[in-house]
mmCIF file of N, CA and C in Angstrom:
data_model
loop_
_atom_site.group_PDB
_atom_site.id
_atom_site.type_symbol
_atom_site.label_atom_id
_atom_site.label_comp_id
_atom_site.label_asym_id
_atom_site.label_seq_id
_atom_site.Cartn_x
_atom_site.Cartn_y
_atom_site.Cartn_z
ATOM 1 N N LYS A 141 94.352 110.690 81.270
ATOM 2 C CA LYS A 141 95.551 109.959 81.614
ATOM 3 C C LYS A 141 95.228 108.650 82.333
ATOM 4 N N ARG A 142 93.950 108.371 82.517
ATOM 5 C CA ARG A 142 93.532 107.136 83.179
ATOM 6 C C ARG A 142 94.133 105.915 82.488
ATOM 7 N N ASP A 143 93.938 105.807 81.171
ATOM 8 C CA ASP A 143 94.399 104.631 80.441
ATOM 9 C C ASP A 143 95.915 104.485 80.527
ATOM 10 N N ILE A 144 96.628 105.589 80.406
ATOM 11 C CA ILE A 144 98.088 105.544 80.479
ATOM 12 C C ILE A 144 98.523 105.065 81.863
ATOM 13 N N SER A 145 97.933 105.621 82.914
ATOM 14 C CA SER A 145 98.304 105.250 84.280
ATOM 15 C C SER A 145 98.042 103.777 84.551
ATOM 16 N N LEU A 146 96.873 103.303 84.180
ATOM 17 C CA LEU A 146 96.529 101.897 84.410
ATOM 18 C C LEU A 146 97.418 100.976 83.577
ATOM 19 N N ASP A 147 97.717 101.397 82.348
ATOM 20 C CA ASP A 147 98.569 100.604 81.479
ATOM 21 C C ASP A 147 99.999 100.522 82.000
ATOM 22 N N MET A 148 100.432 101.558 82.731
ATOM 23 C CA MET A 148 101.789 101.586 83.271
ATOM 24 C C MET A 148 101.884 100.903 84.633
ATOM 25 N N GLY A 149 100.757 100.380 85.162
ATOM 26 C CA GLY A 149 100.833 99.596 86.390
ATOM 27 C C GLY A 149 100.071 100.131 87.585
ATOM 28 N N ALA A 150 99.430 101.293 87.455
ATOM 29 C CA ALA A 150 98.628 101.783 88.577
ATOM 30 C C ALA A 150 97.480 100.806 88.827
ATOM 31 N N SER A 151 97.172 100.563 90.087
ATOM 32 C CA SER A 151 96.074 99.635 90.394
ATOM 33 C C SER A 151 94.727 100.342 90.340
ATOM 34 N N LYS A 152 94.735 101.658 90.466
ATOM 35 C CA LYS A 152 93.480 102.412 90.423
ATOM 36 C C LYS A 152 93.793 103.844 90.020
ATOM 37 N N PHE A 153 92.910 104.433 89.259
ATOM 38 C CA PHE A 153 93.019 105.837 88.862
ATOM 39 C C PHE A 153 91.697 106.475 89.229
ATOM 40 N N ILE A 154 91.744 107.556 89.981
ATOM 41 C CA ILE A 154 90.511 108.160 90.483
ATOM 42 C C ILE A 154 90.448 109.619 90.070
ATOM 43 N N ASN A 155 89.331 110.004 89.517
ATOM 44 C CA ASN A 155 89.059 111.393 89.199
ATOM 45 C C ASN A 155 88.026 111.854 90.216
ATOM 46 N N LEU A 156 88.475 112.554 91.244
ATOM 47 C CA LEU A 156 87.577 112.935 92.334
ATOM 48 C C LEU A 156 86.552 113.986 91.931
ATOM 49 N N THR A 157 86.678 114.536 90.727
ATOM 50 C CA THR A 157 85.638 115.462 90.286
ATOM 51 C C THR A 157 84.409 114.700 89.803
ATOM 52 N N THR A 158 84.583 113.398 89.487
ATOM 53 C CA THR A 158 83.451 112.601 88.990
ATOM 54 C C THR A 158 83.199 111.345 89.818
ATOM 55 N N GLU A 159 84.094 111.008 90.753
ATOM 56 C CA GLU A 159 83.955 109.782 91.541
ATOM 57 C C GLU A 159 84.001 110.109 93.029
ATOM 58 N N THR A 160 83.265 109.351 93.805
ATOM 59 C CA THR A 160 83.281 109.478 95.254
ATOM 60 C C THR A 160 83.809 108.170 95.829
ATOM 61 N N LEU A 161 84.714 108.270 96.795
ATOM 62 C CA LEU A 161 85.330 107.071 97.353
ATOM 63 C C LEU A 161 85.192 107.025 98.858
ATOM 64 N N GLN A 162 85.150 105.817 99.381
ATOM 65 C CA GLN A 162 85.161 105.604 100.820
ATOM 66 C C GLN A 162 86.298 104.670 101.221
ATOM 67 N N GLU A 163 86.865 103.924 100.242
ATOM 68 C CA GLU A 163 87.901 102.954 100.563
ATOM 69 C C GLU A 163 89.206 103.653 100.920
ATOM 70 N N LYS A 164 90.124 102.907 101.531
ATOM 71 C CA LYS A 164 91.419 103.441 101.958
ATOM 72 C C LYS A 164 92.512 102.970 100.998
ATOM 73 N N PHE A 165 93.556 103.784 100.865
ATOM 74 C CA PHE A 165 94.641 103.488 99.944
ATOM 75 C C PHE A 165 95.979 103.578 100.660
ATOM 76 N N ASP A 166 96.908 102.684 100.272
ATOM 77 C CA ASP A 166 98.246 102.685 100.854
ATOM 78 C C ASP A 166 99.108 103.800 100.272
ATOM 79 N N VAL A 167 98.876 104.135 99.000
ATOM 80 C CA VAL A 167 99.635 105.202 98.346
ATOM 81 C C VAL A 167 98.668 106.070 97.567
ATOM 82 N N ILE A 168 98.748 107.359 97.805
ATOM 83 C CA ILE A 168 97.976 108.332 97.034
ATOM 84 C C ILE A 168 98.987 109.284 96.406
ATOM 85 N N ILE A 169 98.895 109.465 95.102
ATOM 86 C CA ILE A 169 99.779 110.389 94.387
ATOM 87 C C ILE A 169 98.911 111.501 93.826
ATOM 88 N N ASP A 170 99.137 112.709 94.306
ATOM 89 C CA ASP A 170 98.384 113.846 93.785
ATOM 90 C C ASP A 170 99.201 114.524 92.697
ATOM 91 N N THR A 171 98.578 114.706 91.539
ATOM 92 C CA THR A 171 99.249 115.375 90.421
ATOM 93 C C THR A 171 98.583 116.703 90.081
ATOM 94 N N THR A 172 97.662 117.149 90.941
ATOM 95 C CA THR A 172 96.914 118.372 90.644
ATOM 96 C C THR A 172 97.514 119.617 91.274
ATOM 97 N N GLY A 173 98.073 119.491 92.464
ATOM 98 C CA GLY A 173 98.549 120.653 93.200
ATOM 99 C C GLY A 173 97.429 121.445 93.836
ATOM 100 N N SER A 174 96.192 120.972 93.733
ATOM 101 C CA SER A 174 95.044 121.664 94.307
ATOM 102 C C SER A 174 95.002 121.422 95.821
ATOM 103 N N THR A 175 95.223 122.479 96.601
ATOM 104 C CA THR A 175 95.253 122.313 98.056
ATOM 105 C C THR A 175 93.909 121.832 98.592
ATOM 106 N N GLU A 176 92.814 122.258 97.980
ATOM 107 C CA GLU A 176 91.493 121.805 98.420
ATOM 108 C C GLU A 176 91.325 120.310 98.168
ATOM 109 N N LEU A 177 91.736 119.858 97.006
ATOM 110 C CA LEU A 177 91.633 118.441 96.662
ATOM 111 C C LEU A 177 92.553 117.601 97.544
ATOM 112 N N ILE A 178 93.784 118.059 97.738
ATOM 113 C CA ILE A 178 94.730 117.335 98.590
ATOM 114 C C ILE A 178 94.153 117.182 99.993
ATOM 115 N N SER A 179 93.631 118.253 100.561
ATOM 116 C CA SER A 179 93.043 118.197 101.906
ATOM 117 C C SER A 179 91.920 117.166 101.982
ATOM 118 N N SER A 180 91.113 117.096 100.944
ATOM 119 C CA SER A 180 89.982 116.164 100.969
ATOM 120 C C SER A 180 90.425 114.710 100.837
ATOM 121 N N MET A 181 91.622 114.474 100.333
ATOM 122 C CA MET A 181 92.092 113.109 100.094
ATOM 123 C C MET A 181 92.747 112.470 101.309
ATOM 124 N N PHE A 182 93.101 113.229 102.323
ATOM 125 C CA PHE A 182 93.749 112.645 103.497
ATOM 126 C C PHE A 182 92.883 111.579 104.162
ATOM 127 N N SER A 183 91.588 111.728 104.090
ATOM 128 C CA SER A 183 90.697 110.742 104.717
ATOM 129 C C SER A 183 90.737 109.395 103.992
ATOM 130 N N LEU A 184 91.296 109.354 102.779
ATOM 131 C CA LEU A 184 91.387 108.111 102.011
ATOM 132 C C LEU A 184 92.670 107.337 102.286
ATOM 133 N N LEU A 185 93.553 107.891 103.114
ATOM 134 C CA LEU A 185 94.846 107.275 103.384
ATOM 135 C C LEU A 185 94.707 106.156 104.415
ATOM 136 N N SER A 186 95.274 104.982 104.105
ATOM 137 C CA SER A 186 95.238 103.855 105.035
ATOM 138 C C SER A 186 96.124 104.146 106.245
ATOM 139 N N GLU A 187 96.073 103.288 107.238
ATOM 140 C CA GLU A 187 96.863 103.472 108.466
ATOM 141 C C GLU A 187 98.360 103.555 108.196
ATOM 142 N N ASN A 188 98.844 102.841 107.186
ATOM 143 C CA ASN A 188 100.268 102.843 106.840
ATOM 144 C C ASN A 188 100.532 103.635 105.566
ATOM 145 N N GLY A 189 99.624 104.531 105.225
ATOM 146 C CA GLY A 189 99.649 105.171 103.924
ATOM 147 C C GLY A 189 100.725 106.210 103.707
ATOM 148 N N ARG A 190 101.045 106.367 102.424
ATOM 149 C CA ARG A 190 101.963 107.411 101.971
ATOM 150 C C ARG A 190 101.202 108.331 101.036
ATOM 151 N N PHE A 191 101.381 109.615 101.231
ATOM 152 C CA PHE A 191 100.751 110.620 100.384
ATOM 153 C C PHE A 191 101.877 111.322 99.635
ATOM 154 N N ILE A 192 101.906 111.166 98.325
ATOM 155 C CA ILE A 192 102.974 111.746 97.517
ATOM 156 C C ILE A 192 102.426 112.943 96.751
ATOM 157 N N LEU A 193 103.038 114.085 96.973
ATOM 158 C CA LEU A 193 102.637 115.317 96.305
ATOM 159 C C LEU A 193 103.557 115.526 95.112
ATOM 160 N N ALA A 194 103.044 115.241 93.913
ATOM 161 C CA ALA A 194 103.853 115.326 92.704
ATOM 162 C C ALA A 194 103.718 116.668 91.996
ATOM 163 N N ALA A 195 102.748 117.468 92.395
ATOM 164 C CA ALA A 195 102.552 118.784 91.781
ATOM 165 C C ALA A 195 102.612 119.846 92.868
ATOM 166 N N GLN A 196 103.246 120.939 92.563
ATOM 167 C CA GLN A 196 103.393 122.018 93.533
ATOM 168 C C GLN A 196 102.114 122.846 93.606
ATOM 169 N N PRO A 197 101.616 123.086 94.826
ATOM 170 C CA PRO A 197 100.455 123.979 94.955
ATOM 171 C C PRO A 197 100.806 125.405 94.512
ATOM 172 N N ILE A 198 99.793 126.172 94.240
ATOM 173 C CA ILE A 198 99.985 127.578 93.870
ATOM 174 C C ILE A 198 100.692 128.283 95.025
ATOM 175 N N PRO A 199 101.770 129.021 94.746
ATOM 176 C CA PRO A 199 102.473 129.725 95.822
ATOM 177 C C PRO A 199 101.516 130.596 96.638
ATOM 178 N N GLY A 200 101.650 130.524 97.955
ATOM 179 C CA GLY A 200 100.816 131.297 98.857
ATOM 180 C C GLY A 200 99.552 130.586 99.311
ATOM 181 N N LYS A 201 99.185 129.484 98.645
ATOM 182 C CA LYS A 201 97.999 128.718 99.052
ATOM 183 C C LYS A 201 98.357 127.873 100.267
ATOM 184 N N GLU A 202 97.455 127.799 101.226
ATOM 185 C CA GLU A 202 97.690 126.999 102.425
ATOM 186 C C GLU A 202 97.097 125.611 102.253
ATOM 187 N N LEU A 203 97.821 124.621 102.758
ATOM 188 C CA LEU A 203 97.359 123.245 102.734
ATOM 189 C C LEU A 203 96.887 122.882 104.132
ATOM 190 N N VAL A 204 95.632 122.479 104.239
ATOM 191 C CA VAL A 204 95.059 122.075 105.520
ATOM 192 C C VAL A 204 95.077 120.555 105.588
ATOM 193 N N ILE A 205 95.574 120.037 106.702
ATOM 194 C CA ILE A 205 95.580 118.595 106.923
ATOM 195 C C ILE A 205 94.521 118.291 107.973
ATOM 196 N N PRO A 206 93.341 117.821 107.529
ATOM 197 C CA PRO A 206 92.283 117.535 108.491
ATOM 198 C C PRO A 206 92.674 116.361 109.389
ATOM 199 N N ASN A 207 92.298 116.432 110.652
ATOM 200 C CA ASN A 207 92.611 115.374 111.621
ATOM 201 C C ASN A 207 94.090 115.017 111.592
ATOM 202 N N ALA A 208 94.943 116.027 111.646
ATOM 203 C CA ALA A 208 96.383 115.821 111.533
ATOM 204 C C ALA A 208 96.933 114.880 112.602
ATOM 205 N N GLN A 209 96.224 114.709 113.712
ATOM 206 C CA GLN A 209 96.709 113.806 114.759
ATOM 207 C C GLN A 209 96.838 112.371 114.254
ATOM 208 N N LYS A 210 96.129 112.020 113.173
ATOM 209 C CA LYS A 210 96.246 110.673 112.601
ATOM 210 C C LYS A 210 97.642 110.415 112.036
ATOM 211 N N LEU A 211 98.397 111.484 111.764
ATOM 212 C CA LEU A 211 99.764 111.325 111.273
ATOM 213 C C LEU A 211 100.695 110.830 112.373
ATOM 214 N N PHE A 212 100.253 110.905 113.623
ATOM 215 C CA PHE A 212 101.112 110.582 114.756
ATOM 216 C C PHE A 212 100.687 109.306 115.478
ATOM 217 N N THR A 213 100.093 108.386 114.735
ATOM 218 C CA THR A 213 99.640 107.130 115.353
ATOM 219 C C THR A 213 100.759 106.118 115.471
ATOM 220 N N GLY A 214 101.922 106.408 114.904
ATOM 221 C CA GLY A 214 103.031 105.471 114.948
ATOM 222 C C GLY A 214 102.911 104.366 113.919
ATOM 223 N N ARG A 215 101.974 104.492 113.003
ATOM 224 C CA ARG A 215 101.726 103.450 112.009
ATOM 225 C C ARG A 215 102.438 103.711 110.692
ATOM 226 N N GLY A 216 103.101 104.828 110.573
ATOM 227 C CA GLY A 216 103.893 105.042 109.376
ATOM 228 C C GLY A 216 103.319 105.973 108.331
ATOM 229 N N HIS A 217 102.325 106.791 108.670
ATOM 230 C CA HIS A 217 101.861 107.781 107.700
ATOM 231 C C HIS A 217 103.037 108.644 107.256
ATOM 232 N N ARG A 218 103.093 108.906 105.946
ATOM 233 C CA ARG A 218 104.134 109.788 105.429
ATOM 234 C C ARG A 218 103.557 110.691 104.365
ATOM 235 N N ILE A 219 103.987 111.947 104.392
ATOM 236 C CA ILE A 219 103.670 112.891 103.330
ATOM 237 C C ILE A 219 104.996 113.209 102.654
ATOM 238 N N ILE A 220 105.040 113.002 101.343
ATOM 239 C CA ILE A 220 106.287 113.183 100.606
ATOM 240 C C ILE A 220 106.040 114.188 99.475
ATOM 241 N N ALA A 221 106.841 115.240 99.443
ATOM 242 C CA ALA A 221 106.804 116.182 98.322
ATOM 243 C C ALA A 221 107.980 115.832 97.416
ATOM 244 N N THR A 222 107.743 115.714 96.133
ATOM 245 C CA THR A 222 108.774 115.214 95.223
ATOM 246 C C THR A 222 109.924 116.179 94.999
ATOM 247 N N GLN A 223 109.752 117.453 95.249
ATOM 248 C CA GLN A 223 110.818 118.436 95.076
ATOM 249 C C GLN A 223 111.515 118.302 93.726
ATOM 250 N N GLY A 224 110.720 118.228 92.679
ATOM 251 C CA GLY A 224 111.289 118.120 91.340
ATOM 252 C C GLY A 224 111.894 116.762 91.068
ATOM 253 N N GLY A 225 111.516 115.782 91.837
ATOM 254 C CA GLY A 225 111.991 114.426 91.632
ATOM 255 C C GLY A 225 113.233 114.081 92.434
ATOM 256 N N GLN A 226 113.874 115.081 93.059
ATOM 257 C CA GLN A 226 115.102 114.873 93.821
ATOM 258 C C GLN A 226 116.076 114.001 93.038
ATOM 259 N N SER A 227 116.310 114.367 91.819
ATOM 260 C CA SER A 227 117.111 113.570 90.903
ATOM 261 C C SER A 227 118.593 113.619 91.234
ATOM 262 N N CYS A 228 119.216 112.464 91.143
ATOM 263 C CA CYS A 228 120.669 112.338 91.225
ATOM 264 C C CYS A 228 121.076 111.566 89.978
ATOM 265 N N PRO A 229 121.420 112.261 88.888
ATOM 266 C CA PRO A 229 121.654 111.614 87.602
ATOM 267 C C PRO A 229 122.627 110.437 87.637
ATOM 268 N N THR A 230 123.714 110.532 88.418
ATOM 269 C CA THR A 230 124.688 109.434 88.427
ATOM 270 C C THR A 230 124.120 108.152 89.018
ATOM 271 N N THR A 231 123.120 108.272 89.870
ATOM 272 C CA THR A 231 122.454 107.100 90.446
ATOM 273 C C THR A 231 121.196 106.752 89.671
ATOM 274 N N ASP A 232 120.416 107.767 89.339
ATOM 275 C CA ASP A 232 119.090 107.536 88.757
ATOM 276 C C ASP A 232 119.128 107.028 87.320
ATOM 277 N N ILE A 233 119.982 107.597 86.473
ATOM 278 C CA ILE A 233 119.990 107.203 85.064
ATOM 279 C C ILE A 233 120.341 105.718 84.893
ATOM 280 N N PRO A 234 121.366 105.194 85.569
ATOM 281 C CA PRO A 234 121.596 103.740 85.461
ATOM 282 C C PRO A 234 120.410 102.910 85.965
ATOM 283 N N LEU A 235 119.716 103.392 86.992
ATOM 284 C CA LEU A 235 118.539 102.684 87.491
ATOM 285 C C LEU A 235 117.422 102.689 86.449
ATOM 286 N N TYR A 236 117.200 103.839 85.804
ATOM 287 C CA TYR A 236 116.173 103.921 84.750
ATOM 288 C C TYR A 236 116.506 102.975 83.598
ATOM 289 N N ILE A 237 117.766 102.939 83.219
ATOM 290 C CA ILE A 237 118.187 102.042 82.136
ATOM 291 C C ILE A 237 117.939 100.594 82.534
ATOM 292 N N LYS A 238 118.254 100.248 83.774
ATOM 293 C CA LYS A 238 118.020 98.879 84.264
ATOM 294 C C LYS A 238 116.529 98.546 84.224
ATOM 295 N N HIS A 239 115.686 99.498 84.660
ATOM 296 C CA HIS A 239 114.228 99.286 84.611
ATOM 297 C C HIS A 239 113.753 99.073 83.177
ATOM 298 N N LEU A 240 114.295 99.864 82.229
ATOM 299 C CA LEU A 240 113.940 99.697 80.819
ATOM 300 C C LEU A 240 114.365 98.323 80.312
ATOM 301 N N GLU A 241 115.594 97.931 80.620
ATOM 302 C CA GLU A 241 116.120 96.647 80.163
ATOM 303 C C GLU A 241 115.348 95.464 80.742
ATOM 304 N N ASN A 242 114.864 95.601 81.982
ATOM 305 C CA ASN A 242 114.122 94.525 82.646
ATOM 306 C C ASN A 242 112.625 94.564 82.356
ATOM 307 N N GLY A 243 112.201 95.506 81.511
ATOM 308 C CA GLY A 243 110.797 95.592 81.134
ATOM 309 C C GLY A 243 109.883 96.161 82.200
ATOM 310 N N LEU A 244 110.455 96.827 83.209
ATOM 311 C CA LEU A 244 109.630 97.416 84.269
ATOM 312 C C LEU A 244 108.984 98.727 83.837
ATOM 313 N N VAL A 245 109.555 99.363 82.819
ATOM 314 C CA VAL A 245 109.013 100.600 82.271
ATOM 315 C C VAL A 245 108.936 100.433 80.761
ATOM 316 N N ASN A 246 107.781 100.745 80.201
ATOM 317 C CA ASN A 246 107.615 100.688 78.752
ATOM 318 C C ASN A 246 107.594 102.116 78.240
ATOM 319 N N ILE A 247 108.711 102.564 77.746
ATOM 320 C CA ILE A 247 108.845 103.957 77.311
ATOM 321 C C ILE A 247 107.930 104.278 76.139
ATOM 322 N N ASP A 248 107.616 103.261 75.321
ATOM 323 C CA ASP A 248 106.730 103.496 74.183
ATOM 324 C C ASP A 248 105.320 103.835 74.628
ATOM 325 N N LYS A 249 104.905 103.335 75.785
ATOM 326 C CA LYS A 249 103.588 103.670 76.325
ATOM 327 C C LYS A 249 103.627 104.990 77.083
ATOM 328 N N LEU A 250 104.774 105.289 77.681
ATOM 329 C CA LEU A 250 104.907 106.503 78.477
ATOM 330 C C LEU A 250 104.963 107.755 77.600
ATOM 331 N N ILE A 251 105.730 107.691 76.519
ATOM 332 C CA ILE A 251 105.848 108.825 75.591
ATOM 333 C C ILE A 251 104.727 108.693 74.565
ATOM 334 N N THR A 252 103.757 109.586 74.655
ATOM 335 C CA THR A 252 102.578 109.484 73.792
ATOM 336 C C THR A 252 102.627 110.421 72.591
ATOM 337 N N HIS A 253 103.458 111.451 72.647
ATOM 338 C CA HIS A 253 103.511 112.429 71.558
ATOM 339 C C HIS A 253 104.949 112.896 71.352
ATOM 340 N N ARG A 254 105.267 113.198 70.100
ATOM 341 C CA ARG A 254 106.566 113.772 69.740
ATOM 342 C C ARG A 254 106.323 114.972 68.825
ATOM 343 N N PHE A 255 107.061 116.044 69.079
ATOM 344 C CA PHE A 255 106.913 117.271 68.293
ATOM 345 C C PHE A 255 108.287 117.819 67.935
ATOM 346 N N LYS A 256 108.356 118.519 66.813
ATOM 347 C CA LYS A 256 109.556 119.271 66.468
ATOM 348 C C LYS A 256 109.508 120.593 67.225
ATOM 349 N N LEU A 257 110.661 121.210 67.417
ATOM 350 C CA LEU A 257 110.732 122.451 68.181
ATOM 351 C C LEU A 257 109.803 123.525 67.619
ATOM 352 N N GLU A 258 109.701 123.597 66.298
ATOM 353 C CA GLU A 258 108.832 124.624 65.716
ATOM 354 C C GLU A 258 107.342 124.344 65.966
ATOM 355 N N GLN A 259 107.017 123.177 66.507
ATOM 356 C CA GLN A 259 105.630 122.831 66.853
ATOM 357 C C GLN A 259 105.368 122.981 68.356
ATOM 358 N N ILE A 260 106.199 123.752 69.029
ATOM 359 C CA ILE A 260 106.127 123.859 70.490
ATOM 360 C C ILE A 260 104.748 124.307 70.977
ATOM 361 N N ASN A 261 104.085 125.209 70.253
ATOM 362 C CA ASN A 261 102.755 125.661 70.677
ATOM 363 C C ASN A 261 101.748 124.513 70.640
ATOM 364 N N SER A 262 101.826 123.676 69.637
ATOM 365 C CA SER A 262 100.956 122.499 69.562
ATOM 366 C C SER A 262 101.269 121.525 70.695
ATOM 367 N N ALA A 263 102.552 121.382 71.007
ATOM 368 C CA ALA A 263 102.961 120.496 72.100
ATOM 369 C C ALA A 263 102.390 120.975 73.426
ATOM 370 N N ILE A 264 102.464 122.271 73.670
ATOM 371 C CA ILE A 264 101.924 122.831 74.917
ATOM 372 C C ILE A 264 100.414 122.657 74.968
ATOM 373 N N SER A 265 99.729 122.886 73.868
ATOM 374 C CA SER A 265 98.274 122.676 73.815
ATOM 375 C C SER A 265 97.924 121.222 74.111
ATOM 376 N N THR A 266 98.680 120.300 73.540
ATOM 377 C CA THR A 266 98.441 118.877 73.778
ATOM 378 C C THR A 266 98.673 118.539 75.244
ATOM 379 N N LEU A 267 99.729 119.074 75.820
ATOM 380 C CA LEU A 267 100.021 118.842 77.229
ATOM 381 C C LEU A 267 98.893 119.364 78.109
ATOM 382 N N ARG A 268 98.419 120.557 77.819
ATOM 383 C CA ARG A 268 97.332 121.148 78.610
ATOM 384 C C ARG A 268 96.002 120.422 78.447
ATOM 385 N N SER A 269 95.851 119.690 77.360
ATOM 386 C CA SER A 269 94.581 118.996 77.110
ATOM 387 C C SER A 269 94.347 117.844 78.077
ATOM 388 N N GLY A 270 95.414 117.374 78.723
ATOM 389 C CA GLY A 270 95.279 116.259 79.645
ATOM 390 C C GLY A 270 95.238 114.905 78.965
ATOM 391 N N THR A 271 95.452 114.862 77.663
ATOM 392 C CA THR A 271 95.388 113.592 76.928
ATOM 393 C C THR A 271 96.763 112.970 76.706
ATOM 394 N N ALA A 272 97.809 113.676 77.095
ATOM 395 C CA ALA A 272 99.164 113.209 76.809
ATOM 396 C C ALA A 272 99.776 112.526 78.025
ATOM 397 N N GLY A 273 100.667 111.588 77.741
ATOM 398 C CA GLY A 273 101.524 111.031 78.784
ATOM 399 C C GLY A 273 102.713 111.964 78.877
ATOM 400 N N ARG A 274 103.844 111.522 78.363
ATOM 401 C CA ARG A 274 105.024 112.376 78.266
ATOM 402 C C ARG A 274 105.158 112.831 76.822
ATOM 403 N N ILE A 275 105.616 114.065 76.657
ATOM 404 C CA ILE A 275 105.796 114.644 75.324
ATOM 405 C C ILE A 275 107.299 114.861 75.122
ATOM 406 N N MET A 276 107.772 114.450 73.957
ATOM 407 C CA MET A 276 109.175 114.661 73.596
ATOM 408 C C MET A 276 109.240 115.786 72.570
ATOM 409 N N ILE A 277 110.199 116.683 72.753
ATOM 410 C CA ILE A 277 110.439 117.786 71.808
ATOM 411 C C ILE A 277 111.786 117.529 71.138
ATOM 412 N N ASP A 278 111.772 117.413 69.810
ATOM 413 C CA ASP A 278 112.995 117.230 69.034
ATOM 414 C C ASP A 278 113.583 118.596 68.759
ATOM 415 N N ILE A 279 114.723 118.906 69.380
ATOM 416 C CA ILE A 279 115.301 120.236 69.251
ATOM 417 C C ILE A 279 116.346 120.313 68.143
ATOM 418 N N VAL A 280 116.515 119.250 67.394
ATOM 419 C CA VAL A 280 117.505 119.248 66.302
ATOM 420 C C VAL A 280 116.864 119.714 65.027
#
């Protein structure tokens, strides 16, 4: 998903299983849900950083925040859990349409695969492969 993320505007994409970092970041978005990985990434957060948890950890797993006192420096550290996106359709859908119309989101780059409903097993396999952006299922 590196190419998709960078193409959609991410300034950096990091695979911590193959890369080691020392630099600091203003925004870190975790899409793994791995509590061990999340814990290791707190040291990469800048003084004003935001840590966005986009994937839910395995139920019952504990998340350790090393040096948690750094969250209380008054500099604006924030940890945000997406809670399923906290969607409000009456507000969000018009905003998404505006972003599409203004060219801020390229849906053709975001949606990488389309499947018919009877191909659902192939769609799930593609999703699990890690090579897909968003997958659309045609249910008609």
